[in-house]
Short mmCIF file of C-alpha atoms and ligand atoms in Angstrom, two decimals:
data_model
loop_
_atom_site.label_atom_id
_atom_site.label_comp_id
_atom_site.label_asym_id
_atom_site.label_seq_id
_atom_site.Cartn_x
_atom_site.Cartn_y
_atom_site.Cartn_z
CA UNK A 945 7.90 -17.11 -23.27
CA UNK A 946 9.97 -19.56 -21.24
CA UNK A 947 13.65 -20.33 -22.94
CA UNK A 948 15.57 -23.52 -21.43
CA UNK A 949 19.11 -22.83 -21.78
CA UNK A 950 20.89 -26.77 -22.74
CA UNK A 951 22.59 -27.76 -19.77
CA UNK A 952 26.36 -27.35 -19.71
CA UNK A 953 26.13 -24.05 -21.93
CA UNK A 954 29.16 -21.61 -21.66
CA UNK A 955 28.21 -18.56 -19.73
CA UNK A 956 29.99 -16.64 -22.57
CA UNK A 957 27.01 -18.17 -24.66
CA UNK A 958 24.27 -17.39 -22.34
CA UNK A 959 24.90 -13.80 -22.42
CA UNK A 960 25.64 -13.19 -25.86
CA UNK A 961 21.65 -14.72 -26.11
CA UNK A 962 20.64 -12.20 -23.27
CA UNK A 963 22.01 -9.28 -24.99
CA UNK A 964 20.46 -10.10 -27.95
CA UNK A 965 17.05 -10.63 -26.50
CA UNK A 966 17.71 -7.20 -24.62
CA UNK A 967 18.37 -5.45 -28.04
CA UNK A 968 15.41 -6.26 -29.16
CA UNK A 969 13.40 -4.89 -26.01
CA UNK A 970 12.25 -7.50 -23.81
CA UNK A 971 12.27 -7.98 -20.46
CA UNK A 972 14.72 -10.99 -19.31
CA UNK A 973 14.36 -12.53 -16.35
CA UNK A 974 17.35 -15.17 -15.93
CA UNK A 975 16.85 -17.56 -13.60
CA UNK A 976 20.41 -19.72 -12.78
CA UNK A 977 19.43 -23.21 -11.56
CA UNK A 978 21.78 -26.15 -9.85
CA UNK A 979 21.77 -27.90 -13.49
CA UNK A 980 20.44 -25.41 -16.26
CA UNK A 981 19.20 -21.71 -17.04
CA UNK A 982 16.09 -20.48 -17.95
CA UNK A 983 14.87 -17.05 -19.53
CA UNK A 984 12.12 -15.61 -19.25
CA UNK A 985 11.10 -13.54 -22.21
CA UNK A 986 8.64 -10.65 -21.09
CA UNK A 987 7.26 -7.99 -24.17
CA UNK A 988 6.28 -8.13 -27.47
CA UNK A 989 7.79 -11.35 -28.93
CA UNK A 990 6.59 -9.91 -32.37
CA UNK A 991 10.29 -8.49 -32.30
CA UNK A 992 11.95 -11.91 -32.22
CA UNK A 993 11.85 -14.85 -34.88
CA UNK A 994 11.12 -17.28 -32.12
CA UNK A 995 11.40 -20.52 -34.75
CA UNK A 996 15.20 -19.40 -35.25
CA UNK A 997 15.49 -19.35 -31.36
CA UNK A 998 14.30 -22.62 -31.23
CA UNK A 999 16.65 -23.54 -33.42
CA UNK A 1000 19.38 -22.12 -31.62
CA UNK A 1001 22.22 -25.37 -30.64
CA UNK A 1002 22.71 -23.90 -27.28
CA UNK A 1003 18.85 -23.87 -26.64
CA UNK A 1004 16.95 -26.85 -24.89
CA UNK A 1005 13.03 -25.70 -25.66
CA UNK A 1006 11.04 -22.59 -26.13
CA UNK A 1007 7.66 -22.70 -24.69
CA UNK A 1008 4.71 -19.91 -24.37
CA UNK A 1009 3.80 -18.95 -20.81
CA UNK A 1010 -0.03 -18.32 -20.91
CA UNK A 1011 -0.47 -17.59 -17.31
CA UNK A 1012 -1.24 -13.64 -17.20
CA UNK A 1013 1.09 -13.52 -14.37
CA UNK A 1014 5.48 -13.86 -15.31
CA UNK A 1015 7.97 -12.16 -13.06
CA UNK A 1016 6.19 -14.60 -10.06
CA UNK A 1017 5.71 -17.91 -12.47
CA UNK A 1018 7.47 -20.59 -11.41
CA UNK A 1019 7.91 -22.05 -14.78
CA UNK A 1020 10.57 -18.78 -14.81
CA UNK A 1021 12.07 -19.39 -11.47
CA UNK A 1022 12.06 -23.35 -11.00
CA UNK A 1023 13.40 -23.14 -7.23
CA UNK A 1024 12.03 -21.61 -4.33
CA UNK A 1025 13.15 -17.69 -3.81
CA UNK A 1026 14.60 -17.72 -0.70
CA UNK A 1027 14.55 -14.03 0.84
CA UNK A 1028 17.03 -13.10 3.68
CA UNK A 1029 16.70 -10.45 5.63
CA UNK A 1030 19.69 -8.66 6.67
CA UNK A 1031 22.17 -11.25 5.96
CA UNK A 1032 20.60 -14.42 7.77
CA UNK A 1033 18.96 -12.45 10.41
CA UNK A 1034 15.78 -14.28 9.43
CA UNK A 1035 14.83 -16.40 6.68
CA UNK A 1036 11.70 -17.17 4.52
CA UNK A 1037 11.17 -19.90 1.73
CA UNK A 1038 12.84 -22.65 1.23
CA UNK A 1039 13.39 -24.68 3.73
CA UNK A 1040 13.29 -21.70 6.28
CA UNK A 1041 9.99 -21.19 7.83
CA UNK A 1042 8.96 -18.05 9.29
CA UNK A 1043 6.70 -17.63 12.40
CA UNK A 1044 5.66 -13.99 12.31
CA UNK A 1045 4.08 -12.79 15.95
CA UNK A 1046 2.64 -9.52 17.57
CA UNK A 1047 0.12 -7.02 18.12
CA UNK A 1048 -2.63 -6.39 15.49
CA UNK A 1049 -1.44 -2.36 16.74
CA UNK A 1050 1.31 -1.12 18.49
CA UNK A 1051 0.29 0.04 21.43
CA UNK A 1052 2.69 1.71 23.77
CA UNK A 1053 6.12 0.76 24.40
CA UNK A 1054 5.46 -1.19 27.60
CA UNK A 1055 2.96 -3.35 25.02
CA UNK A 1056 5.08 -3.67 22.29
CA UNK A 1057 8.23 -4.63 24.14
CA UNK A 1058 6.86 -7.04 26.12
CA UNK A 1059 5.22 -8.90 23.46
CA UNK A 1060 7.70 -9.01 21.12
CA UNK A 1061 10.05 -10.74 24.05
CA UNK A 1062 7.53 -13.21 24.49
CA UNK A 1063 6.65 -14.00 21.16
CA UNK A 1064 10.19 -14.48 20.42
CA UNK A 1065 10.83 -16.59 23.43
CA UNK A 1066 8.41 -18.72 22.01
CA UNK A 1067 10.07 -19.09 18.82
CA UNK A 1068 8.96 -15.98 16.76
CA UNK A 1069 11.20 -15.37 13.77
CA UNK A 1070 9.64 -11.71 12.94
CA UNK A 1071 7.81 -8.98 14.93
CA UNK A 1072 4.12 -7.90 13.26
CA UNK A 1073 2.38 -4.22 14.97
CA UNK A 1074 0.45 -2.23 12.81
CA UNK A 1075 1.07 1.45 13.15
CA UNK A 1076 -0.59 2.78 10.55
CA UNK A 1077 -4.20 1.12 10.41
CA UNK A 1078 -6.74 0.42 7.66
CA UNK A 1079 -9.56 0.43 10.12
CA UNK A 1080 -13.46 0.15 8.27
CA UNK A 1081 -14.77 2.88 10.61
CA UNK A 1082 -13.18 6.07 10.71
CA UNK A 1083 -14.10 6.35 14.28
CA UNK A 1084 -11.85 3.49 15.35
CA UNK A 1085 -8.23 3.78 16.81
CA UNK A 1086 -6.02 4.71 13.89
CA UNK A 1087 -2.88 3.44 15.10
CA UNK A 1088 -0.07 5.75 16.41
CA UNK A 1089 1.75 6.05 12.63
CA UNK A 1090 5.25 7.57 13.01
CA UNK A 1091 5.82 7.04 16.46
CA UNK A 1092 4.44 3.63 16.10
CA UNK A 1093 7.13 2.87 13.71
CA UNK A 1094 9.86 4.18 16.13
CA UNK A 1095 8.45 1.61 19.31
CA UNK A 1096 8.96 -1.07 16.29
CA UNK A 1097 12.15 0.10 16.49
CA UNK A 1098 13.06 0.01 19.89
CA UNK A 1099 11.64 -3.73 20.17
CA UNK A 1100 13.38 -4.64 17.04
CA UNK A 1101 16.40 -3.44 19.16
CA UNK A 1102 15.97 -5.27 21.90
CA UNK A 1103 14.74 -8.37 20.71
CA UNK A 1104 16.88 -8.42 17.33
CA UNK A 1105 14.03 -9.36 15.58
CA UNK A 1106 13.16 -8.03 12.50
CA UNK A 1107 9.54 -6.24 11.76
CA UNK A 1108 6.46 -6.71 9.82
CA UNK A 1109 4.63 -3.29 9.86
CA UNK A 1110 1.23 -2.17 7.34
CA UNK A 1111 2.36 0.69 4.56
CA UNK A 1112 -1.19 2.27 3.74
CA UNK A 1113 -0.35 5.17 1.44
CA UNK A 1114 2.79 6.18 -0.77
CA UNK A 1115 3.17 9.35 0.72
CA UNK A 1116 4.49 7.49 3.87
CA UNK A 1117 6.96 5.74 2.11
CA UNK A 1118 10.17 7.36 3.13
CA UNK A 1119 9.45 6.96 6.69
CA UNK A 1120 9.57 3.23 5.78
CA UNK A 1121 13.42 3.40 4.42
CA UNK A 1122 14.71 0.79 7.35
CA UNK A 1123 11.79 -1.46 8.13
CA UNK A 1124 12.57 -4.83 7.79
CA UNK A 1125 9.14 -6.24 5.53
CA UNK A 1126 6.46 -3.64 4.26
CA UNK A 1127 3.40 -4.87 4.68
CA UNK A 1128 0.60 -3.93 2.27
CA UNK A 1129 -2.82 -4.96 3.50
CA UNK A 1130 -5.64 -6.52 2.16
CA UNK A 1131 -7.86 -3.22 1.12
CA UNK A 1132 -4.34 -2.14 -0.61
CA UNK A 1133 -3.64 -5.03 -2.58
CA UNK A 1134 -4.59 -3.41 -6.04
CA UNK A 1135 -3.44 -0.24 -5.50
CA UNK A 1136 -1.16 -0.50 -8.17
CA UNK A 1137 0.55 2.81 -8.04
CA UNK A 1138 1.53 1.68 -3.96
CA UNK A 1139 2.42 -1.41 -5.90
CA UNK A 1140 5.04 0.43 -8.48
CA UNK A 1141 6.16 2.31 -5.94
CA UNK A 1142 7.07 -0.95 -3.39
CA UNK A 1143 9.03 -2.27 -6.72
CA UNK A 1144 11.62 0.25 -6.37
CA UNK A 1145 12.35 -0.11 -3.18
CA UNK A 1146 14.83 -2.67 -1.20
CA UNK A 1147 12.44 -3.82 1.32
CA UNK A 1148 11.23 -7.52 1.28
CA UNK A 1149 7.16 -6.65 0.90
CA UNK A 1150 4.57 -8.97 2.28
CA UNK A 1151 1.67 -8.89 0.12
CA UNK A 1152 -1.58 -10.11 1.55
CA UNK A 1153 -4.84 -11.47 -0.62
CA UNK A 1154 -7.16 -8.92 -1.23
CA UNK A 1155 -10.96 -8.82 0.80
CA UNK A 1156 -11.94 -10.66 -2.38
CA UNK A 1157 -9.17 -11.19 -4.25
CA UNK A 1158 -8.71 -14.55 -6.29
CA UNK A 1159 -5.65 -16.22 -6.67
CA UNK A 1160 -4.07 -14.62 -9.74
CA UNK A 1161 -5.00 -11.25 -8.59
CA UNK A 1162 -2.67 -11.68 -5.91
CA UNK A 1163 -0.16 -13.29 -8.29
CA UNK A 1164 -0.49 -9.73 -10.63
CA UNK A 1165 -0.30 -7.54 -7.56
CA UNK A 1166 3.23 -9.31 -6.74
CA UNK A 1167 4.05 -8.53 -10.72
CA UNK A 1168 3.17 -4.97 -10.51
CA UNK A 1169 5.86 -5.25 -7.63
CA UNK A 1170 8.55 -7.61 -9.47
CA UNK A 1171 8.37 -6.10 -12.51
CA UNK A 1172 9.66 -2.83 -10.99
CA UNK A 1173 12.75 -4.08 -9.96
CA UNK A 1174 11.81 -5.50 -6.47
CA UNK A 1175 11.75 -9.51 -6.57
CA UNK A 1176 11.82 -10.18 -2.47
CA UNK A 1177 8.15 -10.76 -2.14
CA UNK A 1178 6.03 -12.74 0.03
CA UNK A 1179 2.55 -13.62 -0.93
CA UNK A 1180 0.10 -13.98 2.07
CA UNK A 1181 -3.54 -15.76 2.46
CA UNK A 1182 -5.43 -14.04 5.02
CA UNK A 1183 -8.80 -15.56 4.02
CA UNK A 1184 -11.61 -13.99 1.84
CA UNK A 1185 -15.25 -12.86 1.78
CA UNK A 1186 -18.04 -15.46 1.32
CA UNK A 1187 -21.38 -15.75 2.18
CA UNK A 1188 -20.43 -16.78 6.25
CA UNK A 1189 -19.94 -13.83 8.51
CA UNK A 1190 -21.78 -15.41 11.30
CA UNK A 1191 -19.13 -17.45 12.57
CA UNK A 1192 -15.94 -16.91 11.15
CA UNK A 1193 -14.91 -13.32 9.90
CA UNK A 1194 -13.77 -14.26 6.62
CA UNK A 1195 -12.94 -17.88 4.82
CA UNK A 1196 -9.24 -19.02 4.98
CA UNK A 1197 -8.66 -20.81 1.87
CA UNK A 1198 -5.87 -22.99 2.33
CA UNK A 1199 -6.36 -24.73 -0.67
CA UNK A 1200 -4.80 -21.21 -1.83
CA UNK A 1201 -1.60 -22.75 -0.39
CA UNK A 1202 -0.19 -25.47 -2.44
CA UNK A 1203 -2.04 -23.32 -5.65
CA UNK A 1204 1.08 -21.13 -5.05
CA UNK A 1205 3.46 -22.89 -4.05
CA UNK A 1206 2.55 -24.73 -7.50
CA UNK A 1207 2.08 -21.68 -9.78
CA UNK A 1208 4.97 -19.71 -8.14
CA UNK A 1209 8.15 -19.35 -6.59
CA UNK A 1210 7.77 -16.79 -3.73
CA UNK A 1211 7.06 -17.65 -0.29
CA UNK A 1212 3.82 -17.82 0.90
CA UNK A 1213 2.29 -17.18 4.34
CA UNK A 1214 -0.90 -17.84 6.07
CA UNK A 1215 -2.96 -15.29 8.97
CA UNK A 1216 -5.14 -17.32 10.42
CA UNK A 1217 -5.63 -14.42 13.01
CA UNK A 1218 -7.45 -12.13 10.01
CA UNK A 1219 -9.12 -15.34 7.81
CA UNK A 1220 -11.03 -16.47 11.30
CA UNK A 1221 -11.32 -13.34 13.42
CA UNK A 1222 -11.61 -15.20 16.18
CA UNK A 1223 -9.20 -16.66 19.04
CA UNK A 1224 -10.94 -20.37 19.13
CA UNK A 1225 -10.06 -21.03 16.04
CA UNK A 1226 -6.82 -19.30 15.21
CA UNK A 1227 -4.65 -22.25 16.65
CA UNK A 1228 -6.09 -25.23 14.50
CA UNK A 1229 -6.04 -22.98 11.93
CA UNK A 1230 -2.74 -22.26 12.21
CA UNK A 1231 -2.00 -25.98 12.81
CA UNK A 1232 -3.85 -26.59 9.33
CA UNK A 1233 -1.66 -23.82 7.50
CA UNK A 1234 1.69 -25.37 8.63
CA UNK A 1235 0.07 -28.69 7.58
CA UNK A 1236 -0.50 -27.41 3.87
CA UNK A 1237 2.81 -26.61 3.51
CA UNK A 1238 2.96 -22.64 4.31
CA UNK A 1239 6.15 -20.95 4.33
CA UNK A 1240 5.48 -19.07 7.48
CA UNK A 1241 2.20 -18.39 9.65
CA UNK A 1242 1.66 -14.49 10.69
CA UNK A 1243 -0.82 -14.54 14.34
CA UNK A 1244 -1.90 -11.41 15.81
CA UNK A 1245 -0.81 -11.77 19.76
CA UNK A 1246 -1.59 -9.22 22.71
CA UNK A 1247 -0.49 -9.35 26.22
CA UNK A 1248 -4.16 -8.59 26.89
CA UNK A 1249 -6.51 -8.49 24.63
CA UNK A 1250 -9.62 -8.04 25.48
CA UNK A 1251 -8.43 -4.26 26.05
CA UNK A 1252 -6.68 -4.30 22.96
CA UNK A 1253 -7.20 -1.19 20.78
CA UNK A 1254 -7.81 -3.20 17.57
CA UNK A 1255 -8.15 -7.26 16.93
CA UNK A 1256 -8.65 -8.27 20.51
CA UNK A 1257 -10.92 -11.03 19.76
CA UNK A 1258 -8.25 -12.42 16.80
CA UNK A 1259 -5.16 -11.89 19.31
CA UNK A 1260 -4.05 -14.96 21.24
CA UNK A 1261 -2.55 -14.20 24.38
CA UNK A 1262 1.11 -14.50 24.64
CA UNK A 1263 1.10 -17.97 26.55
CA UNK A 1264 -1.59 -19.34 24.06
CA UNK A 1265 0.77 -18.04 21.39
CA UNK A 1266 3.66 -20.36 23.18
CA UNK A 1267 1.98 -23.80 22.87
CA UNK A 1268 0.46 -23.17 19.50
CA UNK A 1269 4.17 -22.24 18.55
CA UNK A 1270 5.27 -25.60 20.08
CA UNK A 1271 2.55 -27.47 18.02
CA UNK A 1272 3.43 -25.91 14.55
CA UNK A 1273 7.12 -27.03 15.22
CA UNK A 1274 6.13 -30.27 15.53
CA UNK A 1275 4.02 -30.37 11.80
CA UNK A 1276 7.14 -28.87 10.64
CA UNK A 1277 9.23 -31.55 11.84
CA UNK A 1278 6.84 -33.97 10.78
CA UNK A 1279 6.52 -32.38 7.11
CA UNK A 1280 10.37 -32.75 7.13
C1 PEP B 2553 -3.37 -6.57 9.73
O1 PEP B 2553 -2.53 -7.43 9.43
O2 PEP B 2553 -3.40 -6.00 10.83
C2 PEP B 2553 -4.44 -6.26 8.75
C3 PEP B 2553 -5.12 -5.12 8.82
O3 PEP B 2553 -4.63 -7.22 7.86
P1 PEP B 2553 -5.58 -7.30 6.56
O4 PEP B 2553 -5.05 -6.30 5.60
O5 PEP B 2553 -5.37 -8.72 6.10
O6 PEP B 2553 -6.98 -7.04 6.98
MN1 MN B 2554 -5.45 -6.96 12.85
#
């Protein structure tokens, strides 16, 4: 149920109504715009005599919210969510635009550190580098898990930009406790107890689309997140399975772009390195993502990769990354 709040109500007013709706056991989800409030009712509303709320002199309208998905609906958070990291360090949502740049794996120090200057000289907002890996075959380079998560570190250091690294399993959480965005992959997208878990934590979580996910799975996974207390998410479209495999690795669906950005508030990002798979086309791609309106663009970059360990036929080079960089700043300013 979605509660507008007249405009110009005391917030004396607006509280007694929140406690009141809290006594009876929902969930409330205020959302304070510019010019008015809006609550977002969550639970049984058996418990409330929603006619007399209607009536209510300090309320504007009461409307249902059929969409299976609430804590992300926009129609309970009007404006874009905005998500800071560290107090400005970097930005997403809004009207701040992240470009998210690295290694599909870290590597080795030497690797990490070097890309992670270049990608930021070429305007890279946040460091990506997988350290723990969902790889399909178990005999392929797993990453190099903890002491992947300490090179992060070290370029993080250096470069003062924060990371993007892959959470694959709960029991790794704690090791977690001061990356900057938690990624949870595509095969992880509906594993809802990861999802629970990611809710009560402070880190901003990047959620991508699952293999074969549809658009309001994605929208529930972020729930299962929100719901449990942790609202800086960041949905991500990182293409899907059809029928073509021969020339593209997956589909990116870009249409999935302004679908969000209509049916919700968070930010959403688009991999074209994942949704293609391959290096020829992850620059128009890219180009086509900024075009639709994305809120950031994640590309897997390696200082060499045709040796890469993982992704090297997805990874643009670190010079390739530069003009590509150069060309989404350009839609943006155009978009503007
Ligand atoms: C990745 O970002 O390296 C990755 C494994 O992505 P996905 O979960 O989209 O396959
Ligand atoms: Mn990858």
């Amino acid at each position: 149920m979605v509660v507008v709040v007249n405009p110009d109500v005391s917030e004396e007013k607006i509280k007694y109504l929140i406690n009141w709706l809290d006594e009876k056991g929902l969930d409330v989800r205020v959302f304070h715009g510019n010019k008015q409030c809006v609550l977002g009712l969550i639970g049984d509303m058996g418990k409330i005599d929603i006619d007399m709320l209607r009536s209510l002199d300090i309320v504007e309208s009461v409307a249902e919210m059929e969409e299976s998905f609430k804590a992300s609906n926009r129609r309970l958070h009007p404006e874009d969510t905005v998500i800071d990291i560290h107090d400005g360090k970097a930005m997403i949502g809004g009207s701040y635009f992240a470009l998210i740049a690295g290694p599909c794996s870290v590597e080795s120090e030497e690797q990490i550190i070097s890309i992670a200057k270049q990608v930021k000289a070429a305007g890279a907002t946040f460091l990506r580098g997988g350290a723990f890996k969902p790889r399909s075959s178990p005999y392929d380079f797993q990453g190099l898990g903890e002491s992947g998560l300490d090179l992060l570190r070290k370029a993080r250091t250096m470069t003062g930009l924060p990371i993007v690294t892959e959470l694959m399993d709960i029991r790794s959480l704690e090791l977690f406790e001061d990356i900057d965005v938690i990624q949870v992959g595509a095969r992880n997208t509906q594993n809802y107890d990861l999802l629970k878990e990611l809710g009560q934590v402070k880190n901003t979580v990047l959620l991508k689309r699952g293999l074969a996910g549809t658009i309001r799975e994605l929208l529930m996974s972020a729930d299962y997140i929100m719901k449990n207390g942790n609202e800086n998410v960041i949905l991500c479209e990182r293409g899907i399975r059809t029928y073509e495999s021969d020339y593209a690795r997956n589909t990116l669906d870009l249409s999935a772009v302004p679908i969000l950005k209509r049916l919700t508030h968070l930010p959403v990002v688009v991999d074209p390195s994942h949704a293609t798979g391959r290096v020829d086309l992850v620059p128009s791609m890219a180009l086509a993502a900024a075009a639709a309106g994305a809120d950031g663009i994640m590309i897997e970059v390696h200082n060499d990769p045709p040796k890469a360990l993982c992704d090297g036929a997805q990874s643009l080079t670190p010079e390739e990354f530069a003009h590509t960089a150069q060309k989404i700043f350009k839609i943006r300013e155009a978009l503007a």
